[in-house]
mmCIF file of C-alpha atoms (C1' of nucleotides) in Angstrom:
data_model
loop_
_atom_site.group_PDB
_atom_site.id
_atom_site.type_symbol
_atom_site.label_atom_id
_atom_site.label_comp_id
_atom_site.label_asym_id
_atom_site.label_seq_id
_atom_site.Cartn_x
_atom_site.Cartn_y
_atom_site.Cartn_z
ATOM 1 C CA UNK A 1 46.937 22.504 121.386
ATOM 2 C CA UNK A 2 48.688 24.696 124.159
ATOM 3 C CA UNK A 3 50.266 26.252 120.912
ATOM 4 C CA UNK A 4 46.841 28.509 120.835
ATOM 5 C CA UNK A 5 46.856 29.458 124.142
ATOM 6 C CA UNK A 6 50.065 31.010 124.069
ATOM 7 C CA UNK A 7 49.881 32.732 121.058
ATOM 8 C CA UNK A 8 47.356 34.561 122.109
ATOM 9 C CA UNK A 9 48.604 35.742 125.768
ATOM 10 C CA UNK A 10 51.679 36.395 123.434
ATOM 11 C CA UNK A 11 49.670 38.848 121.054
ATOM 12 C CA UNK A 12 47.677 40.057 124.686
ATOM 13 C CA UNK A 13 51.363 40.931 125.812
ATOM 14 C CA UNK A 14 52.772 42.471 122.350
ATOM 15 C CA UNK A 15 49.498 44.038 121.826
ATOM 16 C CA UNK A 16 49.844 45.653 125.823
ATOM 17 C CA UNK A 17 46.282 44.170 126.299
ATOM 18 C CA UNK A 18 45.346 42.918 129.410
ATOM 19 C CA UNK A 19 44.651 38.904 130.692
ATOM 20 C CA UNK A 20 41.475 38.747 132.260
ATOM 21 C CA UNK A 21 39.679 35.675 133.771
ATOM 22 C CA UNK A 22 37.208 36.229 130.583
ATOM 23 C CA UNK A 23 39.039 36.058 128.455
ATOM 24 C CA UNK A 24 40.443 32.730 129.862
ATOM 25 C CA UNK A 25 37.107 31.649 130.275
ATOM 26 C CA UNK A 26 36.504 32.176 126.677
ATOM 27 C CA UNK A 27 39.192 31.142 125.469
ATOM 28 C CA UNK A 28 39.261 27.630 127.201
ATOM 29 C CA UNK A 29 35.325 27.105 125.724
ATOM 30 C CA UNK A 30 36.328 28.217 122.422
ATOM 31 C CA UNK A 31 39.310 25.734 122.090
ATOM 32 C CA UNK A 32 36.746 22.618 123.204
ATOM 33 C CA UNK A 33 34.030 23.783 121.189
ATOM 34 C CA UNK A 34 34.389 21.272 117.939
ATOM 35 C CA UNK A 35 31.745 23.589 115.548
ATOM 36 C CA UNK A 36 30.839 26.029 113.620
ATOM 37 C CA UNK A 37 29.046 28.167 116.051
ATOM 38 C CA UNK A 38 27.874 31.548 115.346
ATOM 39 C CA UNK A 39 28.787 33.987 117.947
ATOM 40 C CA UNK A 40 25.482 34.146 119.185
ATOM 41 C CA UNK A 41 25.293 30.321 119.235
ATOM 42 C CA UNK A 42 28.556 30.582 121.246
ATOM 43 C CA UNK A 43 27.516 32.805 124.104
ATOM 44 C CA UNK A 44 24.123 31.259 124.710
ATOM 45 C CA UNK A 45 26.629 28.051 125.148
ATOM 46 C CA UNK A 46 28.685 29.583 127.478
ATOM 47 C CA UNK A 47 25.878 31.334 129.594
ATOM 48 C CA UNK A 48 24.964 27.948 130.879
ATOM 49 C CA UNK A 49 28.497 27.723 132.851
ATOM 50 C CA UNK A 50 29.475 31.416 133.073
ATOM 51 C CA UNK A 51 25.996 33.499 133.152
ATOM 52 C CA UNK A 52 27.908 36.871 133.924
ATOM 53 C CA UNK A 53 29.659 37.104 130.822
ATOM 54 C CA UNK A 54 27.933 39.376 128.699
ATOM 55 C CA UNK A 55 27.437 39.428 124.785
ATOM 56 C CA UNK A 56 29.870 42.180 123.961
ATOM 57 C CA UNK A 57 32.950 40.765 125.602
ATOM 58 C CA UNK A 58 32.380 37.094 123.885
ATOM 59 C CA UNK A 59 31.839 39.196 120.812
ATOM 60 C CA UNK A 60 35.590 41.366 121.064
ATOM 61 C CA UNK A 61 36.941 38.124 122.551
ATOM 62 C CA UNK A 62 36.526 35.986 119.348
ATOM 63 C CA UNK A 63 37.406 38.984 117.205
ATOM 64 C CA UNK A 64 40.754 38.999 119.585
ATOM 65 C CA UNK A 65 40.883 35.668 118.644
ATOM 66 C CA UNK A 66 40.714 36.065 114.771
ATOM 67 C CA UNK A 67 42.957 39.242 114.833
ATOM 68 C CA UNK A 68 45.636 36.732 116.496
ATOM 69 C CA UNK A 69 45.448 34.423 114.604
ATOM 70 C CA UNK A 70 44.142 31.237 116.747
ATOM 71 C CA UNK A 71 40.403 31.692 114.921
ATOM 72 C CA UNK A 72 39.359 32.198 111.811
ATOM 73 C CA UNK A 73 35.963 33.656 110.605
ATOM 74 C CA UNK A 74 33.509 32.158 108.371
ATOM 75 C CA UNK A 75 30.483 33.233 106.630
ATOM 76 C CA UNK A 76 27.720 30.628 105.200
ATOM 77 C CA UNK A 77 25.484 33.565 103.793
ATOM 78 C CA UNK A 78 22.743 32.806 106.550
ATOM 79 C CA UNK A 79 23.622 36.408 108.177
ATOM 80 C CA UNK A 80 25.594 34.642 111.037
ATOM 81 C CA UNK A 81 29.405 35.316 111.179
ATOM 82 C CA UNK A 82 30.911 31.886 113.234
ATOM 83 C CA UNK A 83 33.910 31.298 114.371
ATOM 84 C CA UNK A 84 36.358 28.195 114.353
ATOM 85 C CA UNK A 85 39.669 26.767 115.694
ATOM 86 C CA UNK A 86 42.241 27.799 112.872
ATOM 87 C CA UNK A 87 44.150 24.482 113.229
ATOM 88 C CA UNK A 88 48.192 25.422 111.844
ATOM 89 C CA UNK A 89 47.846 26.704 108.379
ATOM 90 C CA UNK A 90 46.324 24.266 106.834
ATOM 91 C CA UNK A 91 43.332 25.979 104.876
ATOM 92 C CA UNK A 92 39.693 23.692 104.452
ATOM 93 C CA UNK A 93 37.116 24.057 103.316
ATOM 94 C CA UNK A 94 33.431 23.609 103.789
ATOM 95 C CA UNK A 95 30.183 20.611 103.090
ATOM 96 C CA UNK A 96 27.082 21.785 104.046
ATOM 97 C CA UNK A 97 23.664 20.532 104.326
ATOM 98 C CA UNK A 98 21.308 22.776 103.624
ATOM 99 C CA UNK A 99 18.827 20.365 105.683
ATOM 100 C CA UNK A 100 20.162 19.623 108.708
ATOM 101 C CA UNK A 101 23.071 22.247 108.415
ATOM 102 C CA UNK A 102 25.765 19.666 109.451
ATOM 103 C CA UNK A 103 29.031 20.958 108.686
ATOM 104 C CA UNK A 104 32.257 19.029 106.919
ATOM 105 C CA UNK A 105 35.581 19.942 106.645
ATOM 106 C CA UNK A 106 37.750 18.964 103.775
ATOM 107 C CA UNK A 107 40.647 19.841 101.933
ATOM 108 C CA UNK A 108 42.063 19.156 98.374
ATOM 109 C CA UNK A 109 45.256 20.013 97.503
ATOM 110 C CA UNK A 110 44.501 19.254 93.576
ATOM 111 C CA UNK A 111 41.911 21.940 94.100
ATOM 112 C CA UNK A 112 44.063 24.466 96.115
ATOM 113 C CA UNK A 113 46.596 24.058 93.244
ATOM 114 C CA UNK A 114 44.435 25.217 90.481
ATOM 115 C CA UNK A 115 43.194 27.637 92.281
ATOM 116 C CA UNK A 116 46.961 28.899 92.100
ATOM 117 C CA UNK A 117 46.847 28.525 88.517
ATOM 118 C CA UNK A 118 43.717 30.448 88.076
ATOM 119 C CA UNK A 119 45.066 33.231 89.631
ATOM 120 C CA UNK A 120 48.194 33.467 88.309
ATOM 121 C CA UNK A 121 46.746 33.728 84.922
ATOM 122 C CA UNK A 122 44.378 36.743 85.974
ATOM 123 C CA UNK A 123 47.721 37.819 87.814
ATOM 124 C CA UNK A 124 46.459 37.633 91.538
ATOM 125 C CA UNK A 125 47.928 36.988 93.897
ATOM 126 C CA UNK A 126 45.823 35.075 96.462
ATOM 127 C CA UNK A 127 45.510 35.998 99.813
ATOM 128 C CA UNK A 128 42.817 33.626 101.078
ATOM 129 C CA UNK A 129 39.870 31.743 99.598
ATOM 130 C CA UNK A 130 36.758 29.957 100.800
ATOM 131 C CA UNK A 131 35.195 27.272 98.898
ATOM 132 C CA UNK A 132 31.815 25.845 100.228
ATOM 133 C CA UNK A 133 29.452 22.789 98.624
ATOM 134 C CA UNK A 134 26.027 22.741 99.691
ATOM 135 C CA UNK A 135 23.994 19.961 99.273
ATOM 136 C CA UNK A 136 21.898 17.096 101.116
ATOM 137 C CA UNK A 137 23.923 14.886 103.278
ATOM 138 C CA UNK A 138 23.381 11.067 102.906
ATOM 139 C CA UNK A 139 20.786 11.480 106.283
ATOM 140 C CA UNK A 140 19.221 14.117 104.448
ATOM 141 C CA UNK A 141 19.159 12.593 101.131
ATOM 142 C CA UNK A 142 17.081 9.551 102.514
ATOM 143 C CA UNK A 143 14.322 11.710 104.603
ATOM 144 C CA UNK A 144 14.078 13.827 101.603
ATOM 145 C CA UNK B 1 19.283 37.977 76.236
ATOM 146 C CA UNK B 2 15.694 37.993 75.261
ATOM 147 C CA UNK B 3 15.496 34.962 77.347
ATOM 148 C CA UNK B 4 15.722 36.591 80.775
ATOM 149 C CA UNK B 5 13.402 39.364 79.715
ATOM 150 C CA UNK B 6 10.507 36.232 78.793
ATOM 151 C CA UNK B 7 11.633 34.077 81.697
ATOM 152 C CA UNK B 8 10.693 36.889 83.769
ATOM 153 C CA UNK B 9 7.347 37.905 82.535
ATOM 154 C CA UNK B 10 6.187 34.199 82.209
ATOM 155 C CA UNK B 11 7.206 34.046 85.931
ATOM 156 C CA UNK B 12 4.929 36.747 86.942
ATOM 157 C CA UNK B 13 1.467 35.036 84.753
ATOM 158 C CA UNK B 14 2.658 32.313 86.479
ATOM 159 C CA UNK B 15 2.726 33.064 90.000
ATOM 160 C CA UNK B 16 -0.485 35.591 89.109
ATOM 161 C CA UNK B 17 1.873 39.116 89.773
ATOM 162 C CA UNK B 18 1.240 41.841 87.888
ATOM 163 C CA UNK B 19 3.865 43.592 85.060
ATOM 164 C CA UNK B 20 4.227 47.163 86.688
ATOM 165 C CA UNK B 21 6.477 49.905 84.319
ATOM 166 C CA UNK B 22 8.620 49.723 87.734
ATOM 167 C CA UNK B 23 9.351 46.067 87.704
ATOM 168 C CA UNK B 24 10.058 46.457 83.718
ATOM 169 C CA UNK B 25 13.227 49.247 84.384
ATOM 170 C CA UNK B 26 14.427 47.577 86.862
ATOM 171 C CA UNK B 27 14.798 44.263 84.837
ATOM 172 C CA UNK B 28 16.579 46.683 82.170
ATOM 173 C CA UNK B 29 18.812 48.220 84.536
ATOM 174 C CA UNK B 30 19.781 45.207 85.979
ATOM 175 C CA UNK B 31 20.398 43.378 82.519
ATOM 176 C CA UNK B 32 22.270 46.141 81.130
ATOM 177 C CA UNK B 33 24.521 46.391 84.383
ATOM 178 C CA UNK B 34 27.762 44.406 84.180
ATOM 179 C CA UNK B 35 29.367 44.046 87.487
ATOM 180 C CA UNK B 36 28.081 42.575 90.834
ATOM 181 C CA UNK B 37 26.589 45.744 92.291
ATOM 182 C CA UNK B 38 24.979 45.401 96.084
ATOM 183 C CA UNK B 39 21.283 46.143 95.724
ATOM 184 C CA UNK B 40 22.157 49.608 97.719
ATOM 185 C CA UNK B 41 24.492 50.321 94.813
ATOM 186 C CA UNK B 42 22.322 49.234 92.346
ATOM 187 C CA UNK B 43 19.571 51.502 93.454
ATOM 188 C CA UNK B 44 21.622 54.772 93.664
ATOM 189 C CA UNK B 45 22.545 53.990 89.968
ATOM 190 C CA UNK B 46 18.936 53.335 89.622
ATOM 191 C CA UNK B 47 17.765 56.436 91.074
ATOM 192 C CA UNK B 48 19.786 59.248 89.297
ATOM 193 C CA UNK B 49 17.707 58.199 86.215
ATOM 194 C CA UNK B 50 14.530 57.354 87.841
ATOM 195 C CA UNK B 51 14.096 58.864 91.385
ATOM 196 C CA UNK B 52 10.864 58.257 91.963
ATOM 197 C CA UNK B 53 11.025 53.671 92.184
ATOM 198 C CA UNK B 54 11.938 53.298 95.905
ATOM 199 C CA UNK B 55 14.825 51.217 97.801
ATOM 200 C CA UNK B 56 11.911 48.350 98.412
ATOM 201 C CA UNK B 57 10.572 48.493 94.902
ATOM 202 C CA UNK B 58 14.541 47.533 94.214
ATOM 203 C CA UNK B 59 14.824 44.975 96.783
ATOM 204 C CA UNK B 60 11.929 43.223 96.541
ATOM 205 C CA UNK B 61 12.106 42.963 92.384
ATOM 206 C CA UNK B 62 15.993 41.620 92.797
ATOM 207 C CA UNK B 63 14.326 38.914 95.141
ATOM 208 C CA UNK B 64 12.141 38.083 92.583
ATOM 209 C CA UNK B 65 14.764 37.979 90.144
ATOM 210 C CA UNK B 66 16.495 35.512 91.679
ATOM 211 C CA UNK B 67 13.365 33.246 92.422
ATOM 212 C CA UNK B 68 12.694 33.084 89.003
ATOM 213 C CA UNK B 69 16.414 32.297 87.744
ATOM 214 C CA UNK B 70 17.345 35.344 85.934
ATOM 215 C CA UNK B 71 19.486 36.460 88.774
ATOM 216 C CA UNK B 72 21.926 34.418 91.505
ATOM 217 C CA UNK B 73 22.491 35.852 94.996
ATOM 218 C CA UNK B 74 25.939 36.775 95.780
ATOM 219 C CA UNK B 75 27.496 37.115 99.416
ATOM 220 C CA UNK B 76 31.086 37.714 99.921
ATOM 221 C CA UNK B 77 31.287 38.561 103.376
ATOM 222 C CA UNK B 78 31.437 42.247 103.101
ATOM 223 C CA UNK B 79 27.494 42.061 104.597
ATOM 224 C CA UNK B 80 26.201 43.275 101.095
ATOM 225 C CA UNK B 81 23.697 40.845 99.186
ATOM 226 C CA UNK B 82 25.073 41.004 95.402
ATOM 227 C CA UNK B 83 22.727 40.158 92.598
ATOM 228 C CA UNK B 84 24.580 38.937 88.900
ATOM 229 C CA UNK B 85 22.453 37.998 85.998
ATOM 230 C CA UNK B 86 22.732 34.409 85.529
ATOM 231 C CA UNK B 87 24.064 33.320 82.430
ATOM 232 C CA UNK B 88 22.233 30.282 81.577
ATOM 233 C CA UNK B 89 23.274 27.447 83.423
ATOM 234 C CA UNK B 90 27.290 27.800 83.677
ATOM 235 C CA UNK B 91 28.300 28.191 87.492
ATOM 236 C CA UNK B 92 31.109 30.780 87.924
ATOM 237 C CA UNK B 93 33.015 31.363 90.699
ATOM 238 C CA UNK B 94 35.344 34.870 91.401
ATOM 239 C CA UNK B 95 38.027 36.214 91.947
ATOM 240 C CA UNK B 96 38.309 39.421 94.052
ATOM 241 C CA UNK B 97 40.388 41.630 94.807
ATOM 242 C CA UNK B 98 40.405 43.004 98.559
ATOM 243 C CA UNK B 99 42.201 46.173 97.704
ATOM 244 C CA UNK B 100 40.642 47.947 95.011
ATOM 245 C CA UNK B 101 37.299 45.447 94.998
ATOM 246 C CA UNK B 102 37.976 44.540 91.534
ATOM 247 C CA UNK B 103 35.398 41.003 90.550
ATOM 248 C CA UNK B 104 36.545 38.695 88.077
ATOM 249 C CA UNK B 105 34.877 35.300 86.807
ATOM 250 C CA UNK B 106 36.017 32.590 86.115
ATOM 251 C CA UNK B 107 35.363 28.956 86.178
ATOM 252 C CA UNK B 108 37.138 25.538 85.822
ATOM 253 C CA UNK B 109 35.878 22.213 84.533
ATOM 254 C CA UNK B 110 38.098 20.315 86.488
ATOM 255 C CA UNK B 111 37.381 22.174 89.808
ATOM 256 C CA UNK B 112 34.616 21.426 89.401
ATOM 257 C CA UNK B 113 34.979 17.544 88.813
ATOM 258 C CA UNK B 114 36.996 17.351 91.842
ATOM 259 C CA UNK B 115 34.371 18.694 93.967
ATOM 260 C CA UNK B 116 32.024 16.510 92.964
ATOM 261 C CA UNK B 117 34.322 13.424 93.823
ATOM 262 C CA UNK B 118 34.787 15.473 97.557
ATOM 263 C CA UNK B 119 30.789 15.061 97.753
ATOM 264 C CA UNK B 120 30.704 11.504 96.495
ATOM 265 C CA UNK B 121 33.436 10.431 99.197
ATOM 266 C CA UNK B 122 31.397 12.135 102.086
ATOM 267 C CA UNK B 123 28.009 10.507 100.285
ATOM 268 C CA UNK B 124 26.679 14.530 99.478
ATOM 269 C CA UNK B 125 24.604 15.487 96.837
ATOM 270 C CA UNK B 126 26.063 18.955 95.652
ATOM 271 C CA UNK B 127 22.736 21.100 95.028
ATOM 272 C CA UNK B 128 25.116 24.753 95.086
ATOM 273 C CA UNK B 129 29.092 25.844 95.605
ATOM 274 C CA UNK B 130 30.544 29.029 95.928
ATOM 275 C CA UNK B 131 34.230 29.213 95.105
ATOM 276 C CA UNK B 132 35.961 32.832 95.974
ATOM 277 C CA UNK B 133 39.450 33.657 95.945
ATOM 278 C CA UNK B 134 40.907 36.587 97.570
ATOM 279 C CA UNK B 135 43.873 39.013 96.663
ATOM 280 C CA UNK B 136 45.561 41.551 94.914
ATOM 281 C CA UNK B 137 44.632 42.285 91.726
ATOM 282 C CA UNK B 138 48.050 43.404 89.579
ATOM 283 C CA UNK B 139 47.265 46.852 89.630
ATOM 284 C CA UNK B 140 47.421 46.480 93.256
ATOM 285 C CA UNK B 141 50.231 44.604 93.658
ATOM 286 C CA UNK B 142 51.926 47.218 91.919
ATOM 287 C CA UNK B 143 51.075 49.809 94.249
ATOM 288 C CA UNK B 144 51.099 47.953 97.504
ATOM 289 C "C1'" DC C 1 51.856 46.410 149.280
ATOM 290 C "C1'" DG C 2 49.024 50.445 147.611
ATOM 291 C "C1'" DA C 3 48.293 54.033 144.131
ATOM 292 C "C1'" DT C 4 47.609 55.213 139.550
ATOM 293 C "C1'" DA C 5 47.027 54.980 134.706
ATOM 294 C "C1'" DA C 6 45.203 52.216 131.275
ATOM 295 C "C1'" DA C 7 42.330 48.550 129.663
ATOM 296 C "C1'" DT C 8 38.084 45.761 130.187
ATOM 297 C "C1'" DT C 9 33.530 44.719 131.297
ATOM 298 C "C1'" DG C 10 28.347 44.315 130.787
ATOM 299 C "C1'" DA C 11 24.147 46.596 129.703
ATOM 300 C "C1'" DA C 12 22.204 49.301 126.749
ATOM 301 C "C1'" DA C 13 22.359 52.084 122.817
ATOM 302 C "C1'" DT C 14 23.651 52.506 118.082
ATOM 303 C "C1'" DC C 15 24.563 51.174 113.561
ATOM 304 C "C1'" DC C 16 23.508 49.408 109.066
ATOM 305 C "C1'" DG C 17 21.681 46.544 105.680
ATOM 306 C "C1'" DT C 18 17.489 43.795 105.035
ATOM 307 C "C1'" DT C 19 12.721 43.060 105.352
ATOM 308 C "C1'" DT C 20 8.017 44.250 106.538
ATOM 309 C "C1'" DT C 21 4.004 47.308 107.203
ATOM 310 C "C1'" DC C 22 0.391 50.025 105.518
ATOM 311 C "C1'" DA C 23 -2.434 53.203 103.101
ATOM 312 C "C1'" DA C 24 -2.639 54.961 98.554
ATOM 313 C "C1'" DA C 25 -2.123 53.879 93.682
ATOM 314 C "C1'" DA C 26 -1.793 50.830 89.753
ATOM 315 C "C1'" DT C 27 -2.999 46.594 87.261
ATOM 316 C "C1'" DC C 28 -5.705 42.906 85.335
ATOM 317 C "C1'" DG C 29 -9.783 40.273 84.101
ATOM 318 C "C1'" DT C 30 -14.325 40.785 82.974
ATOM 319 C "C1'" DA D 1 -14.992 51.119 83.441
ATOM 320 C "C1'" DC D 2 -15.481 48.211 87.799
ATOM 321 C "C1'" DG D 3 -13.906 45.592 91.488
ATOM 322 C "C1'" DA D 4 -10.680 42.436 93.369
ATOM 323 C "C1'" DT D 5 -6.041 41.977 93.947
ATOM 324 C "C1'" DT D 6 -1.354 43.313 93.674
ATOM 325 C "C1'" DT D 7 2.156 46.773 93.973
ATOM 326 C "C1'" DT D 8 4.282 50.840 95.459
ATOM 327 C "C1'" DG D 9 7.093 54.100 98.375
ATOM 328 C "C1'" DA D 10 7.950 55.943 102.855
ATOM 329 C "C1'" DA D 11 8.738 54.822 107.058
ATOM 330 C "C1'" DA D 12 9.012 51.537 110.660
ATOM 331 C "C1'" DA D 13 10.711 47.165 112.319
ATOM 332 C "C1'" DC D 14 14.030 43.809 112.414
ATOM 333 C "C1'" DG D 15 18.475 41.191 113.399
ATOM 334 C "C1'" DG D 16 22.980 40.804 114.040
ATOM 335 C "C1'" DA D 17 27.337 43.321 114.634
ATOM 336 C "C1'" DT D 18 29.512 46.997 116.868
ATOM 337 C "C1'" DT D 19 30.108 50.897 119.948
ATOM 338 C "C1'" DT D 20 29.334 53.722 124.108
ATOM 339 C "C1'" DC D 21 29.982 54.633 128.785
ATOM 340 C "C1'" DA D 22 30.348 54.430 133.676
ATOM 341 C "C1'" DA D 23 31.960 51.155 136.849
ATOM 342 C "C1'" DT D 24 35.384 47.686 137.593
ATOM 343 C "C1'" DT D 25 39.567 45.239 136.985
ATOM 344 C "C1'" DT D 26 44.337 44.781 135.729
ATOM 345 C "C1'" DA D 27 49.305 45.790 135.262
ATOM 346 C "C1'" DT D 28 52.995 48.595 136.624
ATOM 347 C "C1'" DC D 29 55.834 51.022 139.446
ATOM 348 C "C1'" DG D 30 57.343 53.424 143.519
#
DNA sequence: CGATAAATTGAAATCCGTTTTCAAAATCGT
DNA sequence: ACGATTTTGAAAACGGATTTCAATTTATCG
């Protein structure tokens, strides 16, 4: 996990942006954060330890982060952009509840191949993809 | 495509709402129109043809669209809501193309048998999915 | 170590699409 | 045609993302 850290003083360095103890700050509560959190969701988190941090500088911080590649953003359609840990390249994707919003990751490499396929025969070529399932976890399913 | 037209009006008895001449061009613009336009771009095409039905005339008859079935919400990050006419029951999923913003649909049987085994494994119920691939189209490629 | 140029910060303002408000107008049932 | 109810369009409000700006901090270099 120091891999993150680095790469993004590296891109600080290369990009001749400066290290600040924010963006330290941020950066260490971003890496232990284990969720989905929105960026909103984020900084109300970290106001509890660091209350001087303002909204705007979490905000370009976890943009930084995306732009270097340690983060990647994600959109559920509820109008809230979040943020996770991009672990290595491995792409997954997305269970949601629409009850209790619990979040699972997955990945399927049957699926990611035929989603190759599929775009070769519309001649893409794919850059990215996000594939989400929303349903009623097994919680849910039994309350419901 | 009578269908949508009657699943619409029996909506509106039902739910006691009243069939305005507004509401009735709207649901023909929006059944004639092919692609997935953002209700902003929908209503400009709207408007050179009928300037006087207003940008929450649009909005709110698209919402009811959708909560009657004739129409699916579409979200693909850009912070536009999309609205496509939903062909009966068949789920689609697209591809699109980041360059030129060229949609295509698709969909695949066996994508979507695999994500219903990814649900069963993490004991979901699947109620929705959104599939989206991002790329080049070929025409972009091309001139890339 | 200072001095200086450049980047960053936080608060507040702005942006931009969505959604709501409200008074006037249209619709439906009788 | 009447009266209750819904709908309409313009404008305002909303919510989250993004930008502005003056004050502060950082990196660099003599």
């Amino acid at each position: 996990m120091k891999k993150h850290e680095e790469q993004f003083l590296e891109y600080l360095s290369r990009k001749k942006l400066k290290n600040t103890s924010q963006r330290m700050i941020i950066l260490k509560a971003f890496l232990r954060q284990k969720s989905h959190l929105s960026t909103e969701d984020f900084y109300l988190q970290l106001r509890k330890k660091h209350p001087g941090i303002g909204y705007a500088t979490v905000h370009r911080t976890l943009k930084l982060f995306s732009e270097c590649g340690i983060a990647s953003e994600r959109n559920f359609g509820d109008g809230q952009m979040r943020f996770e840990v991009s672990l290595d390249n491995e792409h997954h994707d997305h269970l949601v509840c629409t009850d209790c919003g619990r979040i699972i990751e997955f990945e399927d490499p049957q699926i990611e191949k035929l989603q190759l396929e599929i775009a070769q025969k519309h001649d893409f070529v794919i850059k990215d993809h996000r594939l989400e399932l929303y349903g009623l976890c097994g919680d849910c399913q039994a309350t419901a």
